[in-house]
XYZ file of C-alpha atoms in Angstrom:
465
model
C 1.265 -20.483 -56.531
C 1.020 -16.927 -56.042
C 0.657 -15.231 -52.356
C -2.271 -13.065 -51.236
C -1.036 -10.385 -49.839
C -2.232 -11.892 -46.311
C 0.212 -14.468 -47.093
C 2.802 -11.833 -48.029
C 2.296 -10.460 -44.674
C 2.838 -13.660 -42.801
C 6.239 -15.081 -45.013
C 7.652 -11.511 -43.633
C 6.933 -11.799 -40.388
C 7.505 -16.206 -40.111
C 11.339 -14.254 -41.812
C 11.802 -11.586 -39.265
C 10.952 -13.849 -36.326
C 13.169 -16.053 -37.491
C 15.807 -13.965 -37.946
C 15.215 -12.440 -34.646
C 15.582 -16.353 -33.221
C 18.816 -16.987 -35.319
C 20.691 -13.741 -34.164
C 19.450 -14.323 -30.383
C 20.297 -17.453 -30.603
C 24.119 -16.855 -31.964
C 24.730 -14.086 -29.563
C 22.903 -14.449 -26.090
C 22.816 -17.519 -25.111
C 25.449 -19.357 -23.763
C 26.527 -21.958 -26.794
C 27.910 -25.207 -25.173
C 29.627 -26.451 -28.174
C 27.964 -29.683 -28.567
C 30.329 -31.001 -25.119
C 27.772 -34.153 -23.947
C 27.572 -35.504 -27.575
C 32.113 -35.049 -27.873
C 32.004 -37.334 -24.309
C 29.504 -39.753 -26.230
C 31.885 -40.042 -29.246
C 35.044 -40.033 -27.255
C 33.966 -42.448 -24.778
C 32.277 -44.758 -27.570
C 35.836 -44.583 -29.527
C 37.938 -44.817 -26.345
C 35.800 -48.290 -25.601
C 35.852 -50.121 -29.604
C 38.752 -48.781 -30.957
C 41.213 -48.337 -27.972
C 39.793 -51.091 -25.941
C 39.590 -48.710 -22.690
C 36.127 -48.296 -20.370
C 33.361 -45.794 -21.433
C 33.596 -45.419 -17.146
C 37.125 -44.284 -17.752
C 37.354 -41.841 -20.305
C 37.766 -38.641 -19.653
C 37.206 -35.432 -21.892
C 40.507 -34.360 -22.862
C 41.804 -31.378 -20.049
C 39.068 -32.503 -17.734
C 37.614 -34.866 -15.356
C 34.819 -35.233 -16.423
C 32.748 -38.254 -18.621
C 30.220 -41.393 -19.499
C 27.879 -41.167 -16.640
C 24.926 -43.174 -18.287
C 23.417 -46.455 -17.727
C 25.864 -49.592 -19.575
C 23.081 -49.568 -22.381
C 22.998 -45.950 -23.201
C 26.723 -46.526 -24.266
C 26.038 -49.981 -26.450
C 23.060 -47.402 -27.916
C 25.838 -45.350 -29.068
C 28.068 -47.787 -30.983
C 27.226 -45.725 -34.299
C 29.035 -43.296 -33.605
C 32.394 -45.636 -33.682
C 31.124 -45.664 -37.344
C 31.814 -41.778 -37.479
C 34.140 -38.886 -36.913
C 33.505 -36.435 -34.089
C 32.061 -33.943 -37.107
C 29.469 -36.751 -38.416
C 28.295 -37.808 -35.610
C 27.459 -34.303 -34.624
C 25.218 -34.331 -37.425
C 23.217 -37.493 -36.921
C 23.092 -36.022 -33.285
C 21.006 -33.092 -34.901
C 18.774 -34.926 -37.138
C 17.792 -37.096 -34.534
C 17.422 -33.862 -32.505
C 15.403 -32.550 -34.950
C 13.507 -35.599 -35.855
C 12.632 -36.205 -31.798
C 11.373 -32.614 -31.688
C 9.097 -33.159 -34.955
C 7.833 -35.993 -32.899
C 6.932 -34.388 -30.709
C 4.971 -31.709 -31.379
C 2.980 -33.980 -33.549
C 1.674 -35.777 -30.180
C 1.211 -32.441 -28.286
C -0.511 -30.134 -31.104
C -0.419 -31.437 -34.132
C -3.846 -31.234 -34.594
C -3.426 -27.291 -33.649
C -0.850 -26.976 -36.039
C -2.699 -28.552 -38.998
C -5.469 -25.828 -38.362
C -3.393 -23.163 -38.917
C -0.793 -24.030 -41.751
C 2.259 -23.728 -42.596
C 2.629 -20.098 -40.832
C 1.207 -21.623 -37.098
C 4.006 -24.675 -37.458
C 6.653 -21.640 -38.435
C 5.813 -19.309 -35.355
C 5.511 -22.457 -32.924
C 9.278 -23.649 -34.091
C 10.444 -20.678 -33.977
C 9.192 -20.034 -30.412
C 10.011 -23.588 -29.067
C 13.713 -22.525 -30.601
C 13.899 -19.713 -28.059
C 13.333 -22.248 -24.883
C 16.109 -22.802 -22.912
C 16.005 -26.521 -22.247
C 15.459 -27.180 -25.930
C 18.086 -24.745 -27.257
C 20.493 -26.308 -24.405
C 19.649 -29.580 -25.634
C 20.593 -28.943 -29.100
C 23.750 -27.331 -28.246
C 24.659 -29.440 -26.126
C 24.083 -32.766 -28.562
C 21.744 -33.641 -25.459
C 19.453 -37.327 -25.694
C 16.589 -35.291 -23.753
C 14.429 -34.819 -26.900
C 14.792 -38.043 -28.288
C 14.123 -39.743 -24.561
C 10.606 -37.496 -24.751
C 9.467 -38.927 -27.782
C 10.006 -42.404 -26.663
C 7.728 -41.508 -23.668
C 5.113 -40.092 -25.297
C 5.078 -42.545 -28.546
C 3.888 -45.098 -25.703
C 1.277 -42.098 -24.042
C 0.207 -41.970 -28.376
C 0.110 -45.394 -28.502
C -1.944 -46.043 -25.338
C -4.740 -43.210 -26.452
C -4.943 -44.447 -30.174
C -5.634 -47.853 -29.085
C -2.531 -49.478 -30.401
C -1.405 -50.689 -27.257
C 0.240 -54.056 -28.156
C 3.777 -52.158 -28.615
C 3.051 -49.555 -25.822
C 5.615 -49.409 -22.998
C 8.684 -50.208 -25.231
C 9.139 -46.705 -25.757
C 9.303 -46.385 -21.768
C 11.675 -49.107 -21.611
C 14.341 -47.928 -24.032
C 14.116 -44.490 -22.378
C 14.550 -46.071 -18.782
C 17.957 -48.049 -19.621
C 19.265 -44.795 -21.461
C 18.524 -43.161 -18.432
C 17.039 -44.340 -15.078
C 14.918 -41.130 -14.309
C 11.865 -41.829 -16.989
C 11.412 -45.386 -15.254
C 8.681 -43.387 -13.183
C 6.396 -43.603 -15.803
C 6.744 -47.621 -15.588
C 5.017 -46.371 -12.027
C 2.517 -44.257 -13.910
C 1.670 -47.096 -16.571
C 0.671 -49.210 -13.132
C -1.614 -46.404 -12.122
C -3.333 -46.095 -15.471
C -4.359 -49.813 -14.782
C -2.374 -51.076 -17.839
C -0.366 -53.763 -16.537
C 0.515 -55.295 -19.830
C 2.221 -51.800 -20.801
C 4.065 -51.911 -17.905
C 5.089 -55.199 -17.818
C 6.578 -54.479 -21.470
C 8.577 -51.501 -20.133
C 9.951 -53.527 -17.275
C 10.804 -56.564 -19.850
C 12.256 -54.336 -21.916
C 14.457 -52.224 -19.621
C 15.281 -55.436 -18.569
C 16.487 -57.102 -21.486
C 18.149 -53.596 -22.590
C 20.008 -53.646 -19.646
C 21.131 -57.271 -19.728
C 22.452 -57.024 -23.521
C 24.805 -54.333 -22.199
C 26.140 -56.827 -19.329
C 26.464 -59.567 -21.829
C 28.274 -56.904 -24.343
C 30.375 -55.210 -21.230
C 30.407 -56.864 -18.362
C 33.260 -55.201 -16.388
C 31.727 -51.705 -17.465
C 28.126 -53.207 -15.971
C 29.220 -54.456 -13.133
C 30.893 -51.145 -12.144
C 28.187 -48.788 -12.899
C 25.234 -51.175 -11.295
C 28.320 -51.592 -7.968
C 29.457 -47.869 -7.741
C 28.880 -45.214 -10.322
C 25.381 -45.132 -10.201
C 25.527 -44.502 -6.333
C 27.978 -41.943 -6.985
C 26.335 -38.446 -7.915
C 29.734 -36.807 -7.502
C 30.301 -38.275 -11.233
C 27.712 -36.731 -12.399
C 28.041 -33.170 -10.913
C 27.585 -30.699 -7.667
C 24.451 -30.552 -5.927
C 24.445 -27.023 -5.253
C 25.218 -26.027 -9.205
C 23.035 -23.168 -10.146
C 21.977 -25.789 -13.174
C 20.562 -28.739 -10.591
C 16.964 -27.199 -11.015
C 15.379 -30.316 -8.902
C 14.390 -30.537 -4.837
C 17.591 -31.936 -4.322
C 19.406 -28.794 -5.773
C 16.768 -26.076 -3.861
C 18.233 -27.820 -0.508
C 21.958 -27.742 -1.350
C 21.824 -24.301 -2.045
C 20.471 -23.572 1.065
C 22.602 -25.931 2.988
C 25.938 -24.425 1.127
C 28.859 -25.318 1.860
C 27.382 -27.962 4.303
C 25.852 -31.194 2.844
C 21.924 -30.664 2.296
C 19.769 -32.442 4.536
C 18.861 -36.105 3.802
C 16.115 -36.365 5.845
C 14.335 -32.811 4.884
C 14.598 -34.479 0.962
C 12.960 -37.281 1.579
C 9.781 -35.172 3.836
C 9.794 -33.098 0.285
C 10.191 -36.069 -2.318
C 7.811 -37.661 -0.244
C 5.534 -34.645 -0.384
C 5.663 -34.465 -4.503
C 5.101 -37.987 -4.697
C 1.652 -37.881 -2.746
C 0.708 -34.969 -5.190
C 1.787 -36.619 -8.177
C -0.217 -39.571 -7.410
C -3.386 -37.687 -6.371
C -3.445 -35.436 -9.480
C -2.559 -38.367 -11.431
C -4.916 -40.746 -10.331
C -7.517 -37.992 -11.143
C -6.659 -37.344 -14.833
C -6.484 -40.764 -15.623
C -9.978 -41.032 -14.313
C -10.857 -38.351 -16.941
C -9.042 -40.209 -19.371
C -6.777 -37.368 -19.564
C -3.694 -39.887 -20.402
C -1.522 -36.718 -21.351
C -2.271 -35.079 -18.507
C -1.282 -37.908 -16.397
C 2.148 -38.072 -18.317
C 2.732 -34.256 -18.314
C 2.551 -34.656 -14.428
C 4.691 -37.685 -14.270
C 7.478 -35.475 -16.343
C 7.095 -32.995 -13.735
C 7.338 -35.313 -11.573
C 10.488 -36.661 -12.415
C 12.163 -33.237 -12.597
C 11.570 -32.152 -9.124
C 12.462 -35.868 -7.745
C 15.615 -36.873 -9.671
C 18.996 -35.727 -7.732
C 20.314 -33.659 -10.137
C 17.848 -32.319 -13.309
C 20.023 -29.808 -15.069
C 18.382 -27.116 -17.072
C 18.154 -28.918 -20.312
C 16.276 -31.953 -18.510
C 13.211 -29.285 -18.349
C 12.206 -30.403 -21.862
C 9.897 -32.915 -19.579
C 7.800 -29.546 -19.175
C 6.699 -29.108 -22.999
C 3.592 -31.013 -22.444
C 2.544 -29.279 -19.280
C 3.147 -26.258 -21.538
C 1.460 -27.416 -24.507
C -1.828 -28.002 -22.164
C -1.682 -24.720 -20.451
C -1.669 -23.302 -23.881
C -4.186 -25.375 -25.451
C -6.734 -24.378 -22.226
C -5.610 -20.728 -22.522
C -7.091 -20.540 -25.999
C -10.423 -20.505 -23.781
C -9.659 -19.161 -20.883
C -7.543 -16.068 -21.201
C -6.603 -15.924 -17.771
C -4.252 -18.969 -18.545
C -2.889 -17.931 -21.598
C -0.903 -14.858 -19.337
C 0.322 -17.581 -17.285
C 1.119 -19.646 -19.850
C 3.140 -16.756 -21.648
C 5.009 -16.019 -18.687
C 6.425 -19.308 -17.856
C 7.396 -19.526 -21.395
C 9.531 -15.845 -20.988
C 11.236 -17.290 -17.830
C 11.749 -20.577 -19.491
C 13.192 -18.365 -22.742
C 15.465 -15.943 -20.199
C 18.150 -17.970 -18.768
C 17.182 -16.210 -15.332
C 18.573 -18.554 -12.488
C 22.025 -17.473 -14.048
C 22.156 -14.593 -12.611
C 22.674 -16.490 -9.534
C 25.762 -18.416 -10.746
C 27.943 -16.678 -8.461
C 26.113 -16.180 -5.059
C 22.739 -18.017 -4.698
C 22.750 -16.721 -1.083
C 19.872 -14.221 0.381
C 16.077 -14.010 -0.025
C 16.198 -13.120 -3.475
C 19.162 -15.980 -3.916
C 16.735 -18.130 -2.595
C 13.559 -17.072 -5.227
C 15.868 -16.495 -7.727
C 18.052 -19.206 -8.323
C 15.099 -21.974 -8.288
C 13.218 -20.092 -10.641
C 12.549 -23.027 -12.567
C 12.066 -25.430 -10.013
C 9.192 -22.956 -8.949
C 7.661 -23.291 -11.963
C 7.885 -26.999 -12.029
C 6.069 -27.169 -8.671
C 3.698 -24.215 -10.012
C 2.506 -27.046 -12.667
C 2.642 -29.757 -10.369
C 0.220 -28.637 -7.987
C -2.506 -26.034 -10.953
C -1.937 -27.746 -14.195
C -5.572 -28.311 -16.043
C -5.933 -31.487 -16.310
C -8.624 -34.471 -15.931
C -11.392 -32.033 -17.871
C -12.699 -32.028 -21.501
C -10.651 -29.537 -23.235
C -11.506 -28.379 -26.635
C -7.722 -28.292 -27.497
C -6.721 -32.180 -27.443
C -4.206 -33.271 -28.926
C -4.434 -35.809 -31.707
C -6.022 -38.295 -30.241
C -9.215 -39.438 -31.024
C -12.041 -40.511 -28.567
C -12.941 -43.982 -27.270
C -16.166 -45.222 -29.006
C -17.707 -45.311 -25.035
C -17.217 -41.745 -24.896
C -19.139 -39.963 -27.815
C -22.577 -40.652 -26.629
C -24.899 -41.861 -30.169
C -26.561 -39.115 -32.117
C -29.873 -39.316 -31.660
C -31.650 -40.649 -34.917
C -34.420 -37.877 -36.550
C -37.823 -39.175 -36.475
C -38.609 -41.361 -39.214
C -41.466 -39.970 -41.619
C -44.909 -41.333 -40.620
C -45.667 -42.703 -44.291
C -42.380 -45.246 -43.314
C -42.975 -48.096 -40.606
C -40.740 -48.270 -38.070
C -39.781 -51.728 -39.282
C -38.597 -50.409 -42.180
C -37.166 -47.132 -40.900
C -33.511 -46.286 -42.673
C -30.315 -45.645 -40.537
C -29.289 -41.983 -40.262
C -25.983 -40.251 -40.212
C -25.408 -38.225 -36.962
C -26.734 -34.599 -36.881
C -24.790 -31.544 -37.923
C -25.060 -30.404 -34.251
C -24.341 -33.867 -32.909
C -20.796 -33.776 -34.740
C -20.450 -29.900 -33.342
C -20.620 -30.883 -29.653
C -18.130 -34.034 -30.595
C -15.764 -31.595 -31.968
C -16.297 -28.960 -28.916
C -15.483 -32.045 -26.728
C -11.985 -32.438 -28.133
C -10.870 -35.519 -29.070
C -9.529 -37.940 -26.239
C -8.478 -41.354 -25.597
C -9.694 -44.091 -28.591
C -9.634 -47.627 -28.245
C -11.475 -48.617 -31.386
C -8.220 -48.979 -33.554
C -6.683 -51.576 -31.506
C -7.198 -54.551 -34.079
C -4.922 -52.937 -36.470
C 20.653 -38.416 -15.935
C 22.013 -38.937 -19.033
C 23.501 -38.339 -19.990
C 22.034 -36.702 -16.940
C 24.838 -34.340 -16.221
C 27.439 -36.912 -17.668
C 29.212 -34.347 -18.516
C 31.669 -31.788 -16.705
C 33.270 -28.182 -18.075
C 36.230 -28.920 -19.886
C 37.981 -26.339 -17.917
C 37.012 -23.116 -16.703
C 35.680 -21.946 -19.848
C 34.921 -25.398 -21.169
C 32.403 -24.340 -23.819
C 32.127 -21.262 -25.048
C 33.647 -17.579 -24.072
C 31.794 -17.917 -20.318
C 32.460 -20.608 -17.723
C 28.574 -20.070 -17.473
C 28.181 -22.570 -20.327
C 28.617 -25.298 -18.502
C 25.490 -27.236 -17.043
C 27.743 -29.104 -14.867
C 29.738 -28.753 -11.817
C 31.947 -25.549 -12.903
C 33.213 -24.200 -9.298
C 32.161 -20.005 -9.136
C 34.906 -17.837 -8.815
C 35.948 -17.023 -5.634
């Protein structure tokens, strides 16, 4: 087919901005060299073919390993199948596959508007955010934990509920954080979602007892209580509540008592906004917030975790194609989230501006939290359609006098009844409904353990004196 020169003008600049991405990519950023998904494989081999614990294997020249749930580890029996090379592989295409996912549920109807050229600039851009890029490069499960979540929040709107809360389920015995949405399923009155999420978590979890008992019983007795295993509090990475108040307590132990008066505080918030978009039917609202949530509540929420903010983003810049106002705000988170700023506190987090600085993202978590649009009609939904309840009839024009009114036809909505529908977005539709982690599990494998900076690591790397 031949290009216009419009579409000339776009392949060059879809190239150059991906060039631009590739070459920023390879050279600024801090490459991690794909260290979670070598503890995966080596603690997955260590277990089935040297009969060892995945609890006890340790990256080679390190301390560090399998901090997930029993079942994330029975998850990963695959990769027995493969060498460290394949699996890395599979790793990406799931990777890749999770993130397709996903921005199907958050603007694929967006993206269909505008072609090929708006799904080129929007990977390209979503390349350049840290907590995706991270996740890649590290062979992270974040992505793939995301689409499980919002599958069910797709589900749930489409009115296909009969498998919704599975998703949930498999994502809370990978990893206990996303069992908050079980929480959030309760407060979107959907008891039988919840009650699937629970029953499968549940079931999850007890397959991996039945299939490693020893390995169960000493996570579910003392590793999960243990977040020593899973890194430092204080780690200029631990972008959560929990990591704000280490930093300031450094070197003392952060105060127990002054978490729980915060965690406490984010809960109320969460529930109050929440309670308010589900009221509005706003069901991706309510699980943008609950991701939010979950960030600023779990102990430790290393950078790459952040890929629980891509819907909160995704709405701020679906509203700030009306209201300009948002679409600044919305393009500077998206810098910050792109710059890798809080590492320029890696050494010293101490001061005012260590203080601003180094929670950079954790401000911008609460910054959502607390001003995220949500529980309104917004023109920018994503695609979801609307329950039959909430598109009020088209009225029906007059029939012509020479017809009784016995006899009068049915009528197709009007051309400006279907306008307002479409300026009303699409929403929640319930006519179709006959048809941790490895949060952390992972240490530096030395000083440098990933690439040429001891920056690379996510973990618990100790500064330099």
């Amino acid at each position: 087919m031949r290009l216009t020169g419009t579409d000339r003008g776009r392949l060059l600049f879809v190239l150059a901005l991906a060039t631009a991405v590739a070459v920023f990519t390879a050279t600024v950023p801090l490459l991690r060299d794909w260290f979670d998904l070598r503890v995966y494989h080596g603690a997955v081999d260590a277990w089935i073919h040297h009969g060892g614990s995945v609890y006890d294997y340790r990256v080679p020249g390190t301390e560090y390993g399998f901090t997930y749930p029993p079942f994330a580890a029975v998850s990963m029996l695959p990769m027995a199948l493969f060498g460290l090379h394949a699996a890395i592989a599979v790793g990406l295409l799931l990777n890749l596959a999770a993130t397709a996912f996903v921005l199907h549920v958050l603007a694929g109807e967006r993206l269909r508007r505008h072609g090929w050229f708006g799904l080129a600039v929007t990977v390209c851009l979503l390349a350049l955010l840290e907590p995706v890029r991270d996740t890649f490069s590290f062979g992270q499960v974040n992505l793939v934990l995301l689409a499980l979540v919002l599958g069910d929040a797709w589900l749930l709107s489409t009115g296909r509920a009969r498998w919704a809360g599975v998703g949930i389920g498999l994502a809370a015995a990978i990893k206990l954080t996303p069992a908050i949405f079980i929480v959030l399923l309760l407060l979107a009155r959907r008891p039988r979602a919840a009650g699937t999420a629970v029953g499968v978590a549940a079931t999850a979890t007890a397959l991996a007892a039945w299939v490693m008992p020893d390995a169960s019983r000493f996570y579910w007795t003392e590793a999960v209580w243990d977040t020593t295993r899973i890194g430092r509090l204080d780690y200029v990475s631990n972008q959560s509540l929990q990591g704000v108040l280490a930093r300031l307590a450094d070197p003392a132990e952060p105060s127990r008592a002054a978490w729980a008066l915060a965690a406490l505080a984010v809960l109320g918030v969460w529930v109050w906004r929440a309670r308010r978009a589900l009221a509005a039917d706003d069901l991706l609202g309510a699980f943008a917030l609950t991701g939010l949530a979950a960030c600023l509540l779990s102990p430790i929420t290393w950078v790459h975790h952040l890929v629980w903010l891509l819907p909160s983003l995704a709405i701020l810049f679906g509203e700030g194609l009306r209201r300009r106002r948002l679409l600044w705000i919305a393009g500077g988170l998206y810098v910050l989230l792109c710059s890798s700023v809080v590492w320029l506190w890696f050494d010293d987090a101490s001061g005012i501006d260590g203080f601003v600085g180094s929670n950079t993202y954790v401000w911008i978590t609460l910054g959502l939290l607390l001003g995220l649009p949500v529980g309104q009609a917004r023109v920018n939904r994503p695609p979801w359609r609307r329950r039959a309840s909430d598109t009020a009839p088209a009225p029906s024009p007059a029939a012509p006098a020479r017809v009784p009114a016995s006899a009068s036809q049915p009528t197709e909505p009007s051309s400006a009844a279907i306008a307002a529908g479409t300026a009303a977005g699409p929403a929640v539709d319930t006519r179709r409904g006959g048809r941790s982690e490895p949060t952390g599990s992972t240490r530096p494998a030395a000083s440098k353990p990933q690439s040429s900076s001891e920056r690379a690591s996510s973990y618990t790397a100790k500064p330099p004196a």
